[in-house]
């Protein structure tokens, strides 16, 4: 089968058709991926049907791979099951937090570099994944806003996301969230290369030094700005799809689905390489 490469929009995403199975676990695809991630932020291989062994091999060609917390798949500890079914994942209870815009590890000093996600089973209802380009959102700001935001710092926390997902949680549950470390980061993340992006999302708890109502209004306004159609895409999953995204500069969220929907993804994550600065 011939390989076709189609940019999804000027602001974000590229779709590739014609690469499947072990063919993906090659140095050629790894080089292709690095290029397209830099250019488009999100890379979609349609109906690639990659297995866990090849997913781990490809991931290792792109960087150091995280060993899944709470235990991964039996033969591949780097692979996490993403599902709301507690029988398939010990972290299922926390997955509702993924229904809100976020980057993984935003409360860490060094957020994860990238994520690879493949669909084993798709939802019968809901379950699409949306992405938004924080580089493009920053570049489109007016000059005076860039100057102002360069001076601001934001506290990110796991608790901020879980409060959205579970607003009626018990005091005991809220106390457990607060035990997870938070991180204070600049609102504008400047890479060693000079490239810049906004750092916003559900983990953004408050802007340092601003009144609570002013802080919330600014963070909500910037999230709306960053996720507007010019900078975002919505991916409707087919079984076998493989999607890779730059976790440091691309927000993502899952459209709500239920444990009964059958949705099951396998994920690998690359260790972060650059601290937020």
C-alpha atoms as a PDB file:
ATOM      1  CA  UNK A   1       0.000   0.000   0.000  1.00  0.00           C
ATOM      2  CA  UNK A   2       1.289   3.468  -0.818  1.00  0.00           C
ATOM      3  CA  UNK A   3       1.798   5.941   2.013  1.00  0.00           C
ATOM      4  CA  UNK A   4      -0.119   9.219   1.949  1.00  0.00           C
ATOM      5  CA  UNK A   5       0.571  12.187   4.226  1.00  0.00           C
ATOM      6  CA  UNK A   6      -2.151  14.826   4.638  1.00  0.00           C
ATOM      7  CA  UNK A   7      -1.915  17.892   6.892  1.00  0.00           C
ATOM      8  CA  UNK A   8      -5.197  18.249   8.789  1.00  0.00           C
ATOM      9  CA  UNK A   9      -5.152  22.047   9.128  1.00  0.00           C
ATOM     10  CA  UNK A  10      -2.609  24.890   9.021  1.00  0.00           C
ATOM     11  CA  UNK A  11      -2.676  25.070  12.809  1.00  0.00           C
ATOM     12  CA  UNK A  12      -2.341  21.460  13.910  1.00  0.00           C
ATOM     13  CA  UNK A  13      -2.101  17.819  12.919  1.00  0.00           C
ATOM     14  CA  UNK A  14      -1.065  15.501  10.094  1.00  0.00           C
ATOM     15  CA  UNK A  15      -2.673  12.189   9.072  1.00  0.00           C
ATOM     16  CA  UNK A  16      -0.689   9.301   7.569  1.00  0.00           C
ATOM     17  CA  UNK A  17      -2.313   6.326   5.829  1.00  0.00           C
ATOM     18  CA  UNK A  18      -0.513   3.197   4.641  1.00  0.00           C
ATOM     19  CA  UNK A  19       1.847   2.307   7.498  1.00  0.00           C
ATOM     20  CA  UNK A  20       0.789  -0.701   9.582  1.00  0.00           C
ATOM     21  CA  UNK A  21       2.018  -3.257  12.097  1.00  0.00           C
ATOM     22  CA  UNK A  22       5.776  -3.960  12.428  1.00  0.00           C
ATOM     23  CA  UNK A  23       6.488  -1.454   9.636  1.00  0.00           C
ATOM     24  CA  UNK A  24       5.953   1.274  12.235  1.00  0.00           C
ATOM     25  CA  UNK A  25       8.737   0.036  14.521  1.00  0.00           C
ATOM     26  CA  UNK A  26      11.542   1.273  12.265  1.00  0.00           C
ATOM     27  CA  UNK A  27      14.131   4.014  12.294  1.00  0.00           C
ATOM     28  CA  UNK A  28      12.537   5.447   9.141  1.00  0.00           C
ATOM     29  CA  UNK A  29       9.204   5.971  10.906  1.00  0.00           C
ATOM     30  CA  UNK A  30      10.939   7.338  14.013  1.00  0.00           C
ATOM     31  CA  UNK A  31      12.715   9.966  11.896  1.00  0.00           C
ATOM     32  CA  UNK A  32       9.457  10.763  10.100  1.00  0.00           C
ATOM     33  CA  UNK A  33       7.685  11.134  13.433  1.00  0.00           C
ATOM     34  CA  UNK A  34      10.236  13.548  14.891  1.00  0.00           C
ATOM     35  CA  UNK A  35       9.913  15.757  11.807  1.00  0.00           C
ATOM     36  CA  UNK A  36       6.124  15.775  11.752  1.00  0.00           C
ATOM     37  CA  UNK A  37       5.822  16.315  15.508  1.00  0.00           C
ATOM     38  CA  UNK A  38       7.961  19.442  15.210  1.00  0.00           C
ATOM     39  CA  UNK A  39       5.914  20.709  12.262  1.00  0.00           C
ATOM     40  CA  UNK A  40       2.376  19.686  13.236  1.00  0.00           C
ATOM     41  CA  UNK A  41       2.305  18.740  16.944  1.00  0.00           C
ATOM     42  CA  UNK A  42      -0.020  15.746  16.406  1.00  0.00           C
ATOM     43  CA  UNK A  43       0.634  12.757  14.099  1.00  0.00           C
ATOM     44  CA  UNK A  44      -2.172  10.297  13.291  1.00  0.00           C
ATOM     45  CA  UNK A  45      -1.463   6.897  11.717  1.00  0.00           C
ATOM     46  CA  UNK A  46      -4.847   5.635  10.550  1.00  0.00           C
ATOM     47  CA  UNK A  47      -5.675   1.973  11.309  1.00  0.00           C
ATOM     48  CA  UNK A  48      -2.028   1.147  11.990  1.00  0.00           C
ATOM     49  CA  UNK A  49      -2.795  -1.863  14.259  1.00  0.00           C
ATOM     50  CA  UNK A  50       0.516  -1.762  16.099  1.00  0.00           C
ATOM     51  CA  UNK A  51       1.019  -4.371  18.849  1.00  0.00           C
ATOM     52  CA  UNK A  52       2.505  -3.675  22.278  1.00  0.00           C
ATOM     53  CA  UNK A  53       5.989  -4.957  21.438  1.00  0.00           C
ATOM     54  CA  UNK A  54       6.269  -2.764  18.358  1.00  0.00           C
ATOM     55  CA  UNK A  55       4.756   0.191  20.214  1.00  0.00           C
ATOM     56  CA  UNK A  56       7.491  -0.075  22.844  1.00  0.00           C
ATOM     57  CA  UNK A  57      10.190  -0.468  20.164  1.00  0.00           C
ATOM     58  CA  UNK A  58       9.019   2.641  18.321  1.00  0.00           C
ATOM     59  CA  UNK A  59       8.741   4.589  21.569  1.00  0.00           C
ATOM     60  CA  UNK A  60      12.325   3.713  22.543  1.00  0.00           C
ATOM     61  CA  UNK A  61      13.537   5.061  19.192  1.00  0.00           C
ATOM     62  CA  UNK A  62      11.992   8.419  20.118  1.00  0.00           C
ATOM     63  CA  UNK A  63      13.295   8.723  23.672  1.00  0.00           C
ATOM     64  CA  UNK A  64      13.378   7.203  27.127  1.00  0.00           C
ATOM     65  CA  UNK A  65      10.099   5.441  27.913  1.00  0.00           C
ATOM     66  CA  UNK A  66       8.244   5.780  31.223  1.00  0.00           C
ATOM     67  CA  UNK A  67       7.561   2.552  33.103  1.00  0.00           C
ATOM     68  CA  UNK A  68       3.807   2.694  33.727  1.00  0.00           C
ATOM     69  CA  UNK A  69       2.785   3.676  37.276  1.00  0.00           C
ATOM     70  CA  UNK A  70       0.839   1.062  39.252  1.00  0.00           C
ATOM     71  CA  UNK A  71       2.081  -1.580  36.836  1.00  0.00           C
ATOM     72  CA  UNK A  72       1.748  -1.781  33.070  1.00  0.00           C
ATOM     73  CA  UNK A  73       0.828  -4.659  30.820  1.00  0.00           C
ATOM     74  CA  UNK A  74       2.242  -8.023  31.950  1.00  0.00           C
ATOM     75  CA  UNK A  75       4.841  -8.460  29.214  1.00  0.00           C
ATOM     76  CA  UNK A  76       5.376  -4.747  28.568  1.00  0.00           C
ATOM     77  CA  UNK A  77       5.532  -2.640  31.761  1.00  0.00           C
ATOM     78  CA  UNK A  78       5.914   0.525  29.676  1.00  0.00           C
ATOM     79  CA  UNK A  79       2.378   0.102  28.287  1.00  0.00           C
ATOM     80  CA  UNK A  80      -0.592   1.511  30.232  1.00  0.00           C
ATOM     81  CA  UNK A  81      -4.214   0.552  29.666  1.00  0.00           C
ATOM     82  CA  UNK A  82      -6.389   3.663  29.323  1.00  0.00           C
ATOM     83  CA  UNK A  83      -9.962   2.768  30.246  1.00  0.00           C
ATOM     84  CA  UNK A  84     -12.732   3.553  32.718  1.00  0.00           C
ATOM     85  CA  UNK A  85     -13.109  -0.159  33.471  1.00  0.00           C
ATOM     86  CA  UNK A  86     -11.532  -0.841  36.909  1.00  0.00           C
ATOM     87  CA  UNK A  87     -11.080  -4.494  35.953  1.00  0.00           C
ATOM     88  CA  UNK A  88      -8.553  -3.412  33.310  1.00  0.00           C
ATOM     89  CA  UNK A  89      -6.792  -0.520  35.065  1.00  0.00           C
ATOM     90  CA  UNK A  90      -6.130   0.334  38.699  1.00  0.00           C
ATOM     91  CA  UNK A  91      -6.158   4.010  37.708  1.00  0.00           C
ATOM     92  CA  UNK A  92      -9.606   3.903  36.078  1.00  0.00           C
ATOM     93  CA  UNK A  93     -11.138   6.032  38.851  1.00  0.00           C
ATOM     94  CA  UNK A  94      -8.900   8.968  37.897  1.00  0.00           C
ATOM     95  CA  UNK A  95      -9.515   8.839  34.134  1.00  0.00           C
ATOM     96  CA  UNK A  96     -12.500  11.225  34.305  1.00  0.00           C
ATOM     97  CA  UNK A  97      -9.888  13.945  34.785  1.00  0.00           C
ATOM     98  CA  UNK A  98      -8.869  13.362  31.171  1.00  0.00           C
ATOM     99  CA  UNK A  99     -12.205  14.834  30.040  1.00  0.00           C
ATOM    100  CA  UNK A 100     -10.683  18.288  30.680  1.00  0.00           C
ATOM    101  CA  UNK A 101      -7.966  20.028  28.637  1.00  0.00           C
ATOM    102  CA  UNK A 102      -4.505  19.233  30.013  1.00  0.00           C
ATOM    103  CA  UNK A 103      -0.930  18.257  29.329  1.00  0.00           C
ATOM    104  CA  UNK A 104       0.372  15.236  31.224  1.00  0.00           C
ATOM    105  CA  UNK A 105       2.678  16.038  34.120  1.00  0.00           C
ATOM    106  CA  UNK A 106       2.069  19.794  34.008  1.00  0.00           C
ATOM    107  CA  UNK A 107       2.657  19.954  37.763  1.00  0.00           C
ATOM    108  CA  UNK A 108       6.119  18.403  37.341  1.00  0.00           C
ATOM    109  CA  UNK A 109       9.340  20.343  36.805  1.00  0.00           C
ATOM    110  CA  UNK A 110       9.942  18.376  33.596  1.00  0.00           C
ATOM    111  CA  UNK A 111       6.640  17.394  31.918  1.00  0.00           C
ATOM    112  CA  UNK A 112       6.569  14.277  29.797  1.00  0.00           C
ATOM    113  CA  UNK A 113       7.949  14.713  26.283  1.00  0.00           C
ATOM    114  CA  UNK A 114       5.353  12.936  24.149  1.00  0.00           C
ATOM    115  CA  UNK A 115       2.574  10.370  24.229  1.00  0.00           C
ATOM    116  CA  UNK A 116       1.796   7.452  21.895  1.00  0.00           C
ATOM    117  CA  UNK A 117      -1.785   6.143  22.067  1.00  0.00           C
ATOM    118  CA  UNK A 118      -3.353   3.319  20.089  1.00  0.00           C
ATOM    119  CA  UNK A 119      -6.979   2.166  20.014  1.00  0.00           C
ATOM    120  CA  UNK A 120      -7.710  -1.480  20.810  1.00  0.00           C
ATOM    121  CA  UNK A 121     -11.439  -0.864  21.261  1.00  0.00           C
ATOM    122  CA  UNK A 122     -13.337   2.333  20.452  1.00  0.00           C
ATOM    123  CA  UNK A 123     -16.243   3.826  22.340  1.00  0.00           C
ATOM    124  CA  UNK A 124     -19.763   3.117  21.174  1.00  0.00           C
ATOM    125  CA  UNK A 125     -20.583   6.689  22.224  1.00  0.00           C
ATOM    126  CA  UNK A 126     -18.200   9.581  22.944  1.00  0.00           C
ATOM    127  CA  UNK A 127     -14.496   8.932  23.402  1.00  0.00           C
ATOM    128  CA  UNK A 128     -13.083  11.162  20.643  1.00  0.00           C
ATOM    129  CA  UNK A 129      -9.834  12.930  21.579  1.00  0.00           C
ATOM    130  CA  UNK A 130      -9.314  16.639  21.011  1.00  0.00           C
ATOM    131  CA  UNK A 131      -5.968  18.410  20.672  1.00  0.00           C
ATOM    132  CA  UNK A 132      -5.009  22.095  20.779  1.00  0.00           C
ATOM    133  CA  UNK A 133      -1.729  23.737  19.759  1.00  0.00           C
ATOM    134  CA  UNK A 134      -0.258  25.913  22.527  1.00  0.00           C
ATOM    135  CA  UNK A 135       2.601  27.097  20.296  1.00  0.00           C
ATOM    136  CA  UNK A 136       0.191  28.482  17.704  1.00  0.00           C
ATOM    137  CA  UNK A 137      -2.000  30.000  20.424  1.00  0.00           C
ATOM    138  CA  UNK A 138       0.991  31.890  21.826  1.00  0.00           C
ATOM    139  CA  UNK A 139       2.193  33.093  18.428  1.00  0.00           C
ATOM    140  CA  UNK A 140      -1.249  34.523  17.613  1.00  0.00           C
ATOM    141  CA  UNK A 141      -1.328  36.727  20.735  1.00  0.00           C
ATOM    142  CA  UNK A 142      -0.881  40.471  20.416  1.00  0.00           C
ATOM    143  CA  UNK A 143       2.569  41.820  21.294  1.00  0.00           C
ATOM    144  CA  UNK A 144       1.421  43.582  24.457  1.00  0.00           C
ATOM    145  CA  UNK A 145      -0.188  40.375  25.720  1.00  0.00           C
ATOM    146  CA  UNK A 146       2.997  38.415  25.084  1.00  0.00           C
ATOM    147  CA  UNK A 147       4.935  40.971  27.110  1.00  0.00           C
ATOM    148  CA  UNK A 148       2.433  40.883  29.980  1.00  0.00           C
ATOM    149  CA  UNK A 149       2.130  37.103  30.135  1.00  0.00           C
ATOM    150  CA  UNK A 150       5.914  36.679  30.100  1.00  0.00           C
ATOM    151  CA  UNK A 151       5.939  38.095  33.646  1.00  0.00           C
ATOM    152  CA  UNK A 152       3.284  35.775  35.107  1.00  0.00           C
ATOM    153  CA  UNK A 153       3.655  32.471  36.914  1.00  0.00           C
ATOM    154  CA  UNK A 154       1.011  29.792  37.474  1.00  0.00           C
ATOM    155  CA  UNK A 155       0.651  27.027  40.058  1.00  0.00           C
ATOM    156  CA  UNK A 156      -0.321  23.674  38.497  1.00  0.00           C
ATOM    157  CA  UNK A 157      -1.712  20.790  40.539  1.00  0.00           C
ATOM    158  CA  UNK A 158      -3.302  17.351  40.257  1.00  0.00           C
ATOM    159  CA  UNK A 159      -5.972  18.546  42.697  1.00  0.00           C
ATOM    160  CA  UNK A 160      -7.129  21.301  40.317  1.00  0.00           C
ATOM    161  CA  UNK A 161      -8.064  18.725  37.675  1.00  0.00           C
ATOM    162  CA  UNK A 162      -9.703  16.312  40.103  1.00  0.00           C
ATOM    163  CA  UNK A 163     -11.867  19.087  41.589  1.00  0.00           C
ATOM    164  CA  UNK A 164     -13.313  19.601  38.110  1.00  0.00           C
ATOM    165  CA  UNK A 165     -13.855  15.876  37.554  1.00  0.00           C
ATOM    166  CA  UNK A 166     -15.252  15.151  41.035  1.00  0.00           C
ATOM    167  CA  UNK A 167     -16.755  18.365  42.475  1.00  0.00           C
ATOM    168  CA  UNK A 168     -18.591  16.457  45.218  1.00  0.00           C
ATOM    169  CA  UNK A 169     -15.577  14.483  46.465  1.00  0.00           C
ATOM    170  CA  UNK A 170     -15.231  13.822  50.180  1.00  0.00           C
ATOM    171  CA  UNK A 171     -12.778  15.754  52.373  1.00  0.00           C
ATOM    172  CA  UNK A 172     -10.700  12.562  52.636  1.00  0.00           C
ATOM    173  CA  UNK A 173     -10.467  12.292  48.859  1.00  0.00           C
ATOM    174  CA  UNK A 174      -9.560  15.970  48.507  1.00  0.00           C
ATOM    175  CA  UNK A 175      -6.838  15.550  51.135  1.00  0.00           C
ATOM    176  CA  UNK A 176      -5.352  12.668  49.115  1.00  0.00           C
ATOM    177  CA  UNK A 177      -5.232  14.882  45.994  1.00  0.00           C
ATOM    178  CA  UNK A 178      -3.424  17.600  47.896  1.00  0.00           C
ATOM    179  CA  UNK A 179      -0.639  15.141  48.759  1.00  0.00           C
ATOM    180  CA  UNK A 180       0.386  15.016  45.083  1.00  0.00           C
ATOM    181  CA  UNK A 181       3.077  17.603  44.418  1.00  0.00           C
ATOM    182  CA  UNK A 182       2.174  20.859  42.725  1.00  0.00           C
ATOM    183  CA  UNK A 183       4.480  22.955  40.542  1.00  0.00           C
ATOM    184  CA  UNK A 184       4.892  26.656  39.865  1.00  0.00           C
ATOM    185  CA  UNK A 185       5.703  27.460  36.230  1.00  0.00           C
ATOM    186  CA  UNK A 186       5.870  30.504  33.963  1.00  0.00           C
ATOM    187  CA  UNK A 187       2.682  31.087  31.982  1.00  0.00           C
ATOM    188  CA  UNK A 188       4.866  31.211  28.850  1.00  0.00           C
ATOM    189  CA  UNK A 189       7.228  28.252  28.441  1.00  0.00           C
ATOM    190  CA  UNK A 190      10.401  29.241  26.565  1.00  0.00           C
ATOM    191  CA  UNK A 191      12.358  26.281  25.171  1.00  0.00           C
ATOM    192  CA  UNK A 192      16.132  26.154  24.789  1.00  0.00           C
ATOM    193  CA  UNK A 193      15.500  26.549  21.051  1.00  0.00           C
ATOM    194  CA  UNK A 194      13.691  29.845  21.668  1.00  0.00           C
ATOM    195  CA  UNK A 195      10.283  28.409  20.750  1.00  0.00           C
ATOM    196  CA  UNK A 196       7.488  29.500  23.100  1.00  0.00           C
ATOM    197  CA  UNK A 197       4.094  28.172  24.122  1.00  0.00           C
ATOM    198  CA  UNK A 198       1.387  28.956  26.626  1.00  0.00           C
ATOM    199  CA  UNK A 199       1.137  26.586  29.597  1.00  0.00           C
ATOM    200  CA  UNK A 200      -2.537  26.372  30.563  1.00  0.00           C
ATOM    201  CA  UNK A 201      -5.187  23.710  31.112  1.00  0.00           C
ATOM    202  CA  UNK A 202      -7.149  21.997  33.851  1.00  0.00           C
ATOM    203  CA  UNK A 203      -4.053  21.667  36.037  1.00  0.00           C
ATOM    204  CA  UNK A 204      -3.687  25.477  36.184  1.00  0.00           C
ATOM    205  CA  UNK A 205      -4.872  26.277  39.713  1.00  0.00           C
ATOM    206  CA  UNK A 206      -4.073  29.989  40.010  1.00  0.00           C
ATOM    207  CA  UNK A 207      -1.856  32.819  38.781  1.00  0.00           C
ATOM    208  CA  UNK A 208       0.652  33.841  41.422  1.00  0.00           C
ATOM    209  CA  UNK A 209      -0.003  37.318  42.808  1.00  0.00           C
ATOM    210  CA  UNK A 210      -3.456  37.824  41.270  1.00  0.00           C
ATOM    211  CA  UNK A 211      -6.750  37.941  43.134  1.00  0.00           C
ATOM    212  CA  UNK A 212      -8.679  34.680  42.880  1.00  0.00           C
ATOM    213  CA  UNK A 213     -11.410  36.007  40.575  1.00  0.00           C
ATOM    214  CA  UNK A 214      -8.916  37.800  38.303  1.00  0.00           C
ATOM    215  CA  UNK A 215      -6.692  34.720  38.178  1.00  0.00           C
ATOM    216  CA  UNK A 216      -9.557  32.399  37.262  1.00  0.00           C
ATOM    217  CA  UNK A 217     -10.882  34.769  34.618  1.00  0.00           C
ATOM    218  CA  UNK A 218      -7.475  35.044  32.938  1.00  0.00           C
ATOM    219  CA  UNK A 219      -6.804  31.301  32.967  1.00  0.00           C
ATOM    220  CA  UNK A 220     -10.273  30.545  31.590  1.00  0.00           C
ATOM    221  CA  UNK A 221      -9.905  33.186  28.871  1.00  0.00           C
ATOM    222  CA  UNK A 222      -6.529  31.830  27.759  1.00  0.00           C
ATOM    223  CA  UNK A 223      -7.826  28.257  27.706  1.00  0.00           C
ATOM    224  CA  UNK A 224     -10.730  29.343  25.500  1.00  0.00           C
ATOM    225  CA  UNK A 225      -8.259  31.174  23.254  1.00  0.00           C
ATOM    226  CA  UNK A 226      -5.894  28.216  22.951  1.00  0.00           C
ATOM    227  CA  UNK A 227      -8.634  25.699  22.153  1.00  0.00           C
ATOM    228  CA  UNK A 228     -10.463  27.685  19.465  1.00  0.00           C
ATOM    229  CA  UNK A 229     -10.971  25.948  16.086  1.00  0.00           C
ATOM    230  CA  UNK A 230      -7.953  27.611  14.419  1.00  0.00           C
ATOM    231  CA  UNK A 231      -5.605  25.823  16.837  1.00  0.00           C
ATOM    232  CA  UNK A 232      -7.427  22.555  17.517  1.00  0.00           C
ATOM    233  CA  UNK A 233      -8.650  19.267  16.036  1.00  0.00           C
ATOM    234  CA  UNK A 234     -10.973  16.453  17.102  1.00  0.00           C
ATOM    235  CA  UNK A 235      -9.929  12.890  16.344  1.00  0.00           C
ATOM    236  CA  UNK A 236     -12.633  10.269  15.868  1.00  0.00           C
ATOM    237  CA  UNK A 237     -10.997   6.945  16.655  1.00  0.00           C
ATOM    238  CA  UNK A 238     -11.025   3.836  14.478  1.00  0.00           C
ATOM    239  CA  UNK A 239      -9.746   0.531  15.847  1.00  0.00           C
ATOM    240  CA  UNK A 240      -6.008   0.369  15.271  1.00  0.00           C
ATOM    241  CA  UNK A 241      -5.391   4.114  15.032  1.00  0.00           C
ATOM    242  CA  UNK A 242      -2.072   5.283  16.486  1.00  0.00           C
ATOM    243  CA  UNK A 243      -1.797   8.928  17.567  1.00  0.00           C
ATOM    244  CA  UNK A 244       1.388  10.613  18.796  1.00  0.00           C
ATOM    245  CA  UNK A 245       1.565  14.144  20.152  1.00  0.00           C
ATOM    246  CA  UNK A 246       4.051  16.597  21.628  1.00  0.00           C
ATOM    247  CA  UNK A 247       2.864  16.584  25.238  1.00  0.00           C
ATOM    248  CA  UNK A 248       4.785  19.748  26.100  1.00  0.00           C
ATOM    249  CA  UNK A 249       3.046  22.006  23.592  1.00  0.00           C
ATOM    250  CA  UNK A 250      -0.239  20.274  22.761  1.00  0.00           C
ATOM    251  CA  UNK A 251      -3.257  20.185  25.065  1.00  0.00           C
ATOM    252  CA  UNK A 252      -5.523  17.169  24.860  1.00  0.00           C
ATOM    253  CA  UNK A 253      -8.769  15.875  26.308  1.00  0.00           C
ATOM    254  CA  UNK A 254     -11.096  12.919  25.787  1.00  0.00           C
ATOM    255  CA  UNK A 255     -14.739  13.459  25.008  1.00  0.00           C
ATOM    256  CA  UNK A 256     -16.728  11.847  27.860  1.00  0.00           C
ATOM    257  CA  UNK A 257     -17.477   8.135  27.634  1.00  0.00           C
ATOM    258  CA  UNK A 258     -18.532   5.485  30.133  1.00  0.00           C
ATOM    259  CA  UNK A 259     -17.010   2.276  31.456  1.00  0.00           C
ATOM    260  CA  UNK A 260     -19.659   0.392  29.481  1.00  0.00           C
ATOM    261  CA  UNK A 261     -18.510   1.963  26.207  1.00  0.00           C
ATOM    262  CA  UNK A 262     -15.716  -0.650  25.695  1.00  0.00           C
ATOM    263  CA  UNK A 263     -13.157   2.083  24.949  1.00  0.00           C
ATOM    264  CA  UNK A 264      -9.665   0.678  25.550  1.00  0.00           C
ATOM    265  CA  UNK A 265      -6.406   2.349  24.597  1.00  0.00           C
ATOM    266  CA  UNK A 266      -2.795   1.323  25.107  1.00  0.00           C
ATOM    267  CA  UNK A 267      -0.370   4.129  25.822  1.00  0.00           C
ATOM    268  CA  UNK A 268       3.347   4.709  26.101  1.00  0.00           C
ATOM    269  CA  UNK A 269       4.867   7.932  27.375  1.00  0.00           C
ATOM    270  CA  UNK A 270       8.289   9.475  26.785  1.00  0.00           C
ATOM    271  CA  UNK A 271      10.273  10.879  29.686  1.00  0.00           C
ATOM    272  CA  UNK A 272      10.553  14.671  29.629  1.00  0.00           C
ATOM    273  CA  UNK A 273      13.809  16.200  28.411  1.00  0.00           C
ATOM    274  CA  UNK A 274      13.418  19.918  29.168  1.00  0.00           C
ATOM    275  CA  UNK A 275      12.377  21.694  32.347  1.00  0.00           C
ATOM    276  CA  UNK A 276       9.728  24.402  32.187  1.00  0.00           C
ATOM    277  CA  UNK A 277      11.493  27.764  32.040  1.00  0.00           C
END
